[in-house]
PDB file of C-alpha atoms and ligand atoms in Angstrom:
ATOM      1  CA  UNK A   1       0.051   0.371   0.415  1.00 67.00           C
ATOM      2  CA  UNK A   2       1.439   3.440  -1.214  1.00 85.00           C
ATOM      3  CA  UNK A   3      -1.359   5.843   0.685  1.00 95.00           C
ATOM      4  CA  UNK A   4      -1.402   6.722   4.174  1.00 97.00           C
ATOM      5  CA  UNK A   5      -4.987   4.829   5.186  1.00 98.00           C
ATOM      6  CA  UNK A   6      -6.564   7.905   8.658  1.00 98.00           C
ATOM      7  CA  UNK A   7      -9.080   7.529  10.424  1.00 98.00           C
ATOM      8  CA  UNK A   8     -10.512  10.246  12.344  1.00 98.00           C
ATOM      9  CA  UNK A   9     -13.055   9.424  15.167  1.00 98.00           C
ATOM     10  CA  UNK A  10     -14.302  11.601  17.842  1.00 97.00           C
ATOM     11  CA  UNK A  11     -17.169  12.202  19.414  1.00 95.00           C
ATOM     12  CA  UNK A  12     -21.187  13.246  17.692  1.00 91.00           C
ATOM     13  CA  UNK A  13     -21.196  17.194  17.371  1.00 92.00           C
ATOM     14  CA  UNK A  14     -17.896  17.969  17.171  1.00 95.00           C
ATOM     15  CA  UNK A  15     -17.519  18.814  14.165  1.00 95.00           C
ATOM     16  CA  UNK A  16     -15.945  15.579  11.687  1.00 96.00           C
ATOM     17  CA  UNK A  17     -18.115  16.011   8.848  1.00 93.00           C
ATOM     18  CA  UNK A  18     -16.809  19.683   8.400  1.00 95.00           C
ATOM     19  CA  UNK A  19     -13.035  18.638   8.715  1.00 97.00           C
ATOM     20  CA  UNK A  20     -13.858  15.410   6.132  1.00 96.00           C
ATOM     21  CA  UNK A  21     -15.738  18.091   3.528  1.00 94.00           C
ATOM     22  CA  UNK A  22     -12.508  20.596   3.736  1.00 96.00           C
ATOM     23  CA  UNK A  23     -10.455  17.536   3.187  1.00 97.00           C
ATOM     24  CA  UNK A  24     -12.449  16.489   0.184  1.00 96.00           C
ATOM     25  CA  UNK A  25     -11.089  19.185  -1.768  1.00 96.00           C
ATOM     26  CA  UNK A  26      -7.663  17.819  -1.742  1.00 97.00           C
ATOM     27  CA  UNK A  27      -6.875  15.579  -4.811  1.00 95.00           C
ATOM     28  CA  UNK A  28      -4.349  13.507  -2.958  1.00 96.00           C
ATOM     29  CA  UNK A  29      -6.715  12.295  -0.220  1.00 97.00           C
ATOM     30  CA  UNK A  30     -10.153  10.127  -0.981  1.00 97.00           C
ATOM     31  CA  UNK A  31     -12.270  10.529   1.489  1.00 98.00           C
ATOM     32  CA  UNK A  32     -14.529   6.659   1.587  1.00 98.00           C
ATOM     33  CA  UNK A  33     -18.146   7.573   1.664  1.00 98.00           C
ATOM     34  CA  UNK A  34     -19.760   5.106   3.784  1.00 98.00           C
ATOM     35  CA  UNK A  35     -23.160   2.933   2.971  1.00 98.00           C
ATOM     36  CA  UNK A  36     -25.942   3.937   6.305  1.00 98.00           C
ATOM     37  CA  UNK A  37     -29.048   2.851   6.670  1.00 98.00           C
ATOM     38  CA  UNK A  38     -29.908   6.331   7.059  1.00 95.00           C
ATOM     39  CA  UNK A  39     -32.352   8.344   5.276  1.00 94.00           C
ATOM     40  CA  UNK A  40     -30.510  11.047   4.142  1.00 94.00           C
ATOM     41  CA  UNK A  41     -30.808  14.719   5.702  1.00 89.00           C
ATOM     42  CA  UNK A  42     -32.442  17.804   3.786  1.00 89.00           C
ATOM     43  CA  UNK A  43     -29.001  18.706   2.712  1.00 88.00           C
ATOM     44  CA  UNK A  44     -27.427  15.573   2.804  1.00 92.00           C
ATOM     45  CA  UNK A  45     -26.526  13.875  -1.183  1.00 94.00           C
ATOM     46  CA  UNK A  46     -26.843  10.551  -2.199  1.00 97.00           C
ATOM     47  CA  UNK A  47     -23.230   9.727  -3.409  1.00 96.00           C
ATOM     48  CA  UNK A  48     -21.234  12.289  -2.092  1.00 93.00           C
ATOM     49  CA  UNK A  49     -22.360  12.768   1.770  1.00 94.00           C
ATOM     50  CA  UNK A  50     -23.154   8.649   1.637  1.00 97.00           C
ATOM     51  CA  UNK A  51     -24.423   5.651   0.081  1.00 98.00           C
ATOM     52  CA  UNK A  52     -27.831   5.629   1.429  1.00 98.00           C
ATOM     53  CA  UNK A  53     -29.430   2.053   2.014  1.00 98.00           C
ATOM     54  CA  UNK A  54     -32.567  -0.025   3.569  1.00 98.00           C
ATOM     55  CA  UNK A  55     -31.495  -2.986   6.165  1.00 98.00           C
ATOM     56  CA  UNK A  56     -31.374  -6.495   3.424  1.00 98.00           C
ATOM     57  CA  UNK A  57     -28.869  -4.575   1.591  1.00 98.00           C
ATOM     58  CA  UNK A  58     -26.340  -3.461   3.979  1.00 98.00           C
ATOM     59  CA  UNK A  59     -26.664  -7.761   4.842  1.00 98.00           C
ATOM     60  CA  UNK A  60     -25.843  -8.107   1.192  1.00 98.00           C
ATOM     61  CA  UNK A  61     -22.927  -6.685   1.747  1.00 98.00           C
ATOM     62  CA  UNK A  62     -21.684  -7.684   5.092  1.00 98.00           C
ATOM     63  CA  UNK A  63     -22.792 -11.488   3.352  1.00 98.00           C
ATOM     64  CA  UNK A  64     -19.739 -10.363   0.129  1.00 98.00           C
ATOM     65  CA  UNK A  65     -17.636  -9.240   2.765  1.00 97.00           C
ATOM     66  CA  UNK A  66     -18.010  -5.828   0.727  1.00 98.00           C
ATOM     67  CA  UNK A  67     -17.421  -3.628   4.320  1.00 98.00           C
ATOM     68  CA  UNK A  68     -13.291  -3.147   6.019  1.00 97.00           C
ATOM     69  CA  UNK A  69     -15.335  -2.409   8.902  1.00 98.00           C
ATOM     70  CA  UNK A  70     -19.430  -2.238   9.805  1.00 98.00           C
ATOM     71  CA  UNK A  71     -20.690  -0.552  13.172  1.00 97.00           C
ATOM     72  CA  UNK A  72     -24.398   0.396  14.733  1.00 96.00           C
ATOM     73  CA  UNK A  73     -24.633   3.676  15.579  1.00 92.00           C
ATOM     74  CA  UNK A  74     -28.352   5.534  17.250  1.00 85.00           C
ATOM     75  CA  UNK A  75     -30.324   3.279  15.075  1.00 89.00           C
ATOM     76  CA  UNK A  76     -28.418   3.084  12.093  1.00 95.00           C
ATOM     77  CA  UNK A  77     -25.911   1.311  10.430  1.00 98.00           C
ATOM     78  CA  UNK A  78     -23.564   2.297   8.631  1.00 98.00           C
ATOM     79  CA  UNK A  79     -20.464   1.089   7.063  1.00 98.00           C
ATOM     80  CA  UNK A  80     -16.580   1.866   4.564  1.00 98.00           C
ATOM     81  CA  UNK A  81     -16.943  -0.210   1.475  1.00 98.00           C
ATOM     82  CA  UNK A  82     -13.809  -2.348   1.262  1.00 97.00           C
ATOM     83  CA  UNK A  83     -12.467  -1.744  -2.658  1.00 97.00           C
ATOM     84  CA  UNK A  84     -12.465   1.650  -2.784  1.00 96.00           C
ATOM     85  CA  UNK A  85     -10.813   2.454  -0.070  1.00 97.00           C
ATOM     86  CA  UNK A  86      -7.956  -0.158  -1.420  1.00 96.00           C
ATOM     87  CA  UNK A  87      -7.041   0.432  -4.335  1.00 96.00           C
ATOM     88  CA  UNK A  88      -7.466   4.178  -3.539  1.00 97.00           C
ATOM     89  CA  UNK A  89      -4.031   3.615  -0.935  1.00 96.00           C
ATOM     90  CA  UNK A  90      -2.826   1.116  -3.645  1.00 95.00           C
ATOM     91  CA  UNK A  91      -2.802   3.937  -6.717  1.00 96.00           C
ATOM     92  CA  UNK A  92      -0.789   5.584  -3.472  1.00 96.00           C
ATOM     93  CA  UNK A  93      -3.539   8.211  -2.705  1.00 97.00           C
ATOM     94  CA  UNK A  94      -4.453   8.853   0.896  1.00 98.00           C
ATOM     95  CA  UNK A  95      -7.711   7.880   1.705  1.00 98.00           C
ATOM     96  CA  UNK A  96      -9.534   9.096   5.699  1.00 98.00           C
ATOM     97  CA  UNK A  97     -12.470   7.680   6.892  1.00 98.00           C
ATOM     98  CA  UNK A  98     -14.634   9.637   9.213  1.00 98.00           C
ATOM     99  CA  UNK A  99     -16.123   6.720  11.113  1.00 97.00           C
ATOM    100  CA  UNK A 100     -17.320   6.166  14.688  1.00 95.00           C
ATOM    101  CA  UNK A 101     -15.216   4.726  17.142  1.00 95.00           C
ATOM    102  CA  UNK A 102     -15.590   0.691  17.472  1.00 95.00           C
ATOM    103  CA  UNK A 103     -15.297   1.067  13.992  1.00 97.00           C
ATOM    104  CA  UNK A 104     -12.194   2.563  14.767  1.00 98.00           C
ATOM    105  CA  UNK A 105     -11.057   0.200  16.815  1.00 97.00           C
ATOM    106  CA  UNK A 106     -11.679  -1.970  13.996  1.00 98.00           C
ATOM    107  CA  UNK A 107      -9.389  -0.805  11.359  1.00 98.00           C
ATOM    108  CA  UNK A 108      -6.503  -0.390  13.686  1.00 97.00           C
ATOM    109  CA  UNK A 109      -6.926  -4.912  13.898  1.00 96.00           C
ATOM    110  CA  UNK A 110      -7.060  -5.005  10.354  1.00 95.00           C
ATOM    111  CA  UNK A 111      -4.902  -2.234   9.159  1.00 95.00           C
ATOM    112  CA  UNK A 112      -2.456  -2.362  11.890  1.00 95.00           C
ATOM    113  CA  UNK A 113      -0.839   0.841  10.097  1.00 95.00           C
ATOM    114  CA  UNK A 114      -4.180   2.818   9.732  1.00 97.00           C
ATOM    115  CA  UNK A 115      -2.637   6.107  11.422  1.00 98.00           C
ATOM    116  CA  UNK A 116      -6.112   6.532  14.287  1.00 98.00           C
ATOM    117  CA  UNK A 117      -6.992  10.712  14.676  1.00 98.00           C
ATOM    118  CA  UNK A 118      -9.429  11.407  17.920  1.00 98.00           C
ATOM    119  CA  UNK A 119     -10.912  15.035  17.012  1.00 98.00           C
ATOM    120  CA  UNK A 120     -11.337  16.477  20.323  1.00 97.00           C
ATOM    121  CA  UNK A 121     -13.783  19.536  21.130  1.00 97.00           C
ATOM    122  CA  UNK A 122     -11.958  22.841  23.013  1.00 96.00           C
ATOM    123  CA  UNK A 123     -13.509  22.640  25.973  1.00 96.00           C
ATOM    124  CA  UNK A 124     -16.785  20.274  27.161  1.00 95.00           C
ATOM    125  CA  UNK A 125     -19.111  23.440  27.729  1.00 95.00           C
ATOM    126  CA  UNK A 126     -18.609  24.513  23.619  1.00 95.00           C
ATOM    127  CA  UNK A 127     -19.147  20.588  23.134  1.00 95.00           C
ATOM    128  CA  UNK A 128     -22.224  20.174  24.980  1.00 93.00           C
ATOM    129  CA  UNK A 129     -23.218  23.920  22.925  1.00 93.00           C
ATOM    130  CA  UNK A 130     -23.053  22.280  20.048  1.00 92.00           C
ATOM    131  CA  UNK A 131     -24.960  19.751  20.069  1.00 91.00           C
ATOM    132  CA  UNK A 132     -27.826  21.778  22.634  1.00 89.00           C
ATOM    133  CA  UNK A 133     -27.646  23.974  19.063  1.00 86.00           C
ATOM    134  CA  UNK A 134     -28.857  21.565  16.458  1.00 72.00           C
ATOM    135  CA  UNK A 135     -32.676  22.477  16.831  1.00 65.00           C
ATOM    136  CA  UNK A 136     -34.536  19.582  14.912  1.00 66.00           C
ATOM    137  CA  UNK A 137     -32.928  17.793  18.265  1.00 69.00           C
ATOM    138  CA  UNK A 138     -35.342  17.020  21.554  1.00 83.00           C
ATOM    139  CA  UNK A 139     -34.595  16.755  24.779  1.00 86.00           C
ATOM    140  CA  UNK A 140     -33.695  13.539  25.528  1.00 87.00           C
ATOM    141  CA  UNK A 141     -32.715  13.128  22.836  1.00 84.00           C
ATOM    142  CA  UNK A 142     -29.482  15.488  23.830  1.00 88.00           C
ATOM    143  CA  UNK A 143     -29.968  14.176  26.823  1.00 90.00           C
ATOM    144  CA  UNK A 144     -29.247  10.680  25.037  1.00 89.00           C
ATOM    145  CA  UNK A 145     -26.360  12.465  22.711  1.00 89.00           C
ATOM    146  CA  UNK A 146     -24.220  14.312  25.918  1.00 92.00           C
ATOM    147  CA  UNK A 147     -23.844  10.143  26.933  1.00 93.00           C
ATOM    148  CA  UNK A 148     -22.924   9.473  24.724  1.00 92.00           C
ATOM    149  CA  UNK A 149     -20.769  12.084  23.994  1.00 94.00           C
ATOM    150  CA  UNK A 150     -19.102  11.476  26.846  1.00 94.00           C
ATOM    151  CA  UNK A 151     -18.506   7.784  26.797  1.00 94.00           C
ATOM    152  CA  UNK A 152     -17.127   8.914  23.518  1.00 95.00           C
ATOM    153  CA  UNK A 153     -14.470  11.231  24.726  1.00 95.00           C
ATOM    154  CA  UNK A 154     -13.279   8.361  26.968  1.00 96.00           C
ATOM    155  CA  UNK A 155     -11.377   6.233  24.081  1.00 96.00           C
ATOM    156  CA  UNK A 156      -8.763   9.106  23.013  1.00 96.00           C
ATOM    157  CA  UNK A 157      -6.327   6.544  24.792  1.00 96.00           C
ATOM    158  CA  UNK A 158      -6.998   4.447  22.673  1.00 96.00           C
ATOM    159  CA  UNK A 159      -6.157   6.832  19.367  1.00 98.00           C
ATOM    160  CA  UNK A 160      -2.319   7.686  18.208  1.00 98.00           C
ATOM    161  CA  UNK A 161      -3.695  11.597  17.916  1.00 98.00           C
ATOM    162  CA  UNK A 162      -5.559  14.363  19.153  1.00 98.00           C
ATOM    163  CA  UNK A 163      -6.756  17.109  17.527  1.00 98.00           C
ATOM    164  CA  UNK A 164      -8.085  19.770  18.936  1.00 98.00           C
ATOM    165  CA  UNK A 165     -11.361  21.749  16.397  1.00 97.00           C
ATOM    166  CA  UNK A 166     -10.121  24.932  17.245  1.00 96.00           C
ATOM    167  CA  UNK A 167     -10.311  24.919  13.644  1.00 97.00           C
ATOM    168  CA  UNK A 168     -10.899  23.527  10.059  1.00 97.00           C
ATOM    169  CA  UNK A 169      -7.778  23.901   8.800  1.00 97.00           C
ATOM    170  CA  UNK A 170      -5.889  23.342  11.709  1.00 98.00           C
ATOM    171  CA  UNK A 171      -7.487  20.263  11.592  1.00 98.00           C
ATOM    172  CA  UNK A 172      -7.062  20.236   8.008  1.00 98.00           C
ATOM    173  CA  UNK A 173      -3.625  20.777   7.703  1.00 97.00           C
ATOM    174  CA  UNK A 174      -3.037  18.919  10.447  1.00 98.00           C
ATOM    175  CA  UNK A 175      -4.071  15.462   8.455  1.00 98.00           C
ATOM    176  CA  UNK A 176      -2.039  16.395   5.396  1.00 97.00           C
ATOM    177  CA  UNK A 177       1.126  16.357   8.043  1.00 97.00           C
ATOM    178  CA  UNK A 178       0.507  13.167   9.442  1.00 97.00           C
ATOM    179  CA  UNK A 179      -0.535  11.639   6.028  1.00 96.00           C
ATOM    180  CA  UNK A 180       2.673  13.074   3.791  1.00 92.00           C
ATOM    181  CA  UNK A 181       5.519  12.435   7.164  1.00 89.00           C
ATOM    182  CA  UNK A 182       8.422  10.195   5.990  1.00 76.00           C
ATOM    183  CA  UNK A 183       8.546   7.715   8.416  1.00 68.00           C
TER     184      UNK A 183
HETATM  185  P1  5GP B   1     -24.451  10.689  11.173  1.00 63.89           P
HETATM  186  O1  5GP B   1     -25.639   9.698  11.155  1.00 63.89           O
HETATM  187  O2  5GP B   1     -24.650  11.848  12.005  1.00 63.89           O
HETATM  188  O3  5GP B   1     -23.847  11.579  10.063  1.00 63.89           O
HETATM  189  O4  5GP B   1     -22.845   9.343  11.911  1.00 63.89           O
HETATM  190  C1  5GP B   1     -23.029   9.213  13.030  1.00 63.89           C
HETATM  191  C2  5GP B   1     -21.317   8.121  13.656  1.00 63.89           C
HETATM  192  O5  5GP B   1     -21.335   7.668  12.667  1.00 63.89           O
HETATM  193  C3  5GP B   1     -20.395   9.750  13.322  1.00 63.89           C
HETATM  194  O6  5GP B   1     -19.541   9.663  14.418  1.00 63.89           O
HETATM  195  C4  5GP B   1     -20.206   9.309  11.982  1.00 63.89           C
HETATM  196  O7  5GP B   1     -18.542   9.323  12.063  1.00 63.89           O
HETATM  197  C5  5GP B   1     -20.171   7.634  12.503  1.00 63.89           C
HETATM  198  N1  5GP B   1     -20.081   6.722  10.986  1.00 63.89           N
HETATM  199  C6  5GP B   1     -19.693   7.506   9.516  1.00 63.89           C
HETATM  200  N2  5GP B   1     -19.262   6.336   8.796  1.00 63.89           N
HETATM  201  C7  5GP B   1     -19.799   5.247   8.929  1.00 63.89           C
HETATM  202  C8  5GP B   1     -19.477   3.973   8.727  1.00 63.89           C
HETATM  203  O8  5GP B   1     -18.596   4.013   7.984  1.00 63.89           O
HETATM  204  N3  5GP B   1     -18.978   2.890   9.769  1.00 63.89           N
HETATM  205  C9  5GP B   1     -18.899   3.643  10.985  1.00 63.89           C
HETATM  206  N4  5GP B   1     -18.338   2.769  12.285  1.00 63.89           N
HETATM  207  N5  5GP B   1     -18.771   5.021  11.268  1.00 63.89           N
HETATM  208  C10 5GP B   1     -19.549   5.943  10.964  1.00 63.89           C
END
């Protein structure tokens, strides 16, 4: 494999998807597009944010061993397509997977050379504010998301690197530096 496999993980609400959107503009990188059984949100598009599929299709992909990793999160399933990631790495591209923590653990086992990056909020107060600001969520849903975020934060120690999300461009530069560093 010529390219580097980078996993970007961190608590829900920390801003991972903003970072991966920004990194999509860099053609040294492939930002993997996951499959999910979740319904598309209003501002999301098939094939660029996710491949939106149903449970049966998801199970078929599991049976075909088409996922490099997959996990369930908040009642929906998410999986990383194996083929596009492997062929990008072979062609010398760096690949970014923006995934939750149990998926990151699976990648670590299957690709020991993967670089695992944990994205931290500048503070717990800031993460709380971001999660609470999602106008569409009910108070119980916000409480559940905060509880989940707290347990996700505890996984940071398992990661190779931690980046603090002060500014999008700083995080993007940090990821580029990790991918392009000479060993
Ligand atoms: P959302 O539904 O908000 O887009 O994503 C929910 C969580 O699923 C986020 O933490 C996101 O990083 C994660 N996720 C997205 N795609 C994948 C994937 O392919 N595999 C895993 N394990 N998690 C994913």
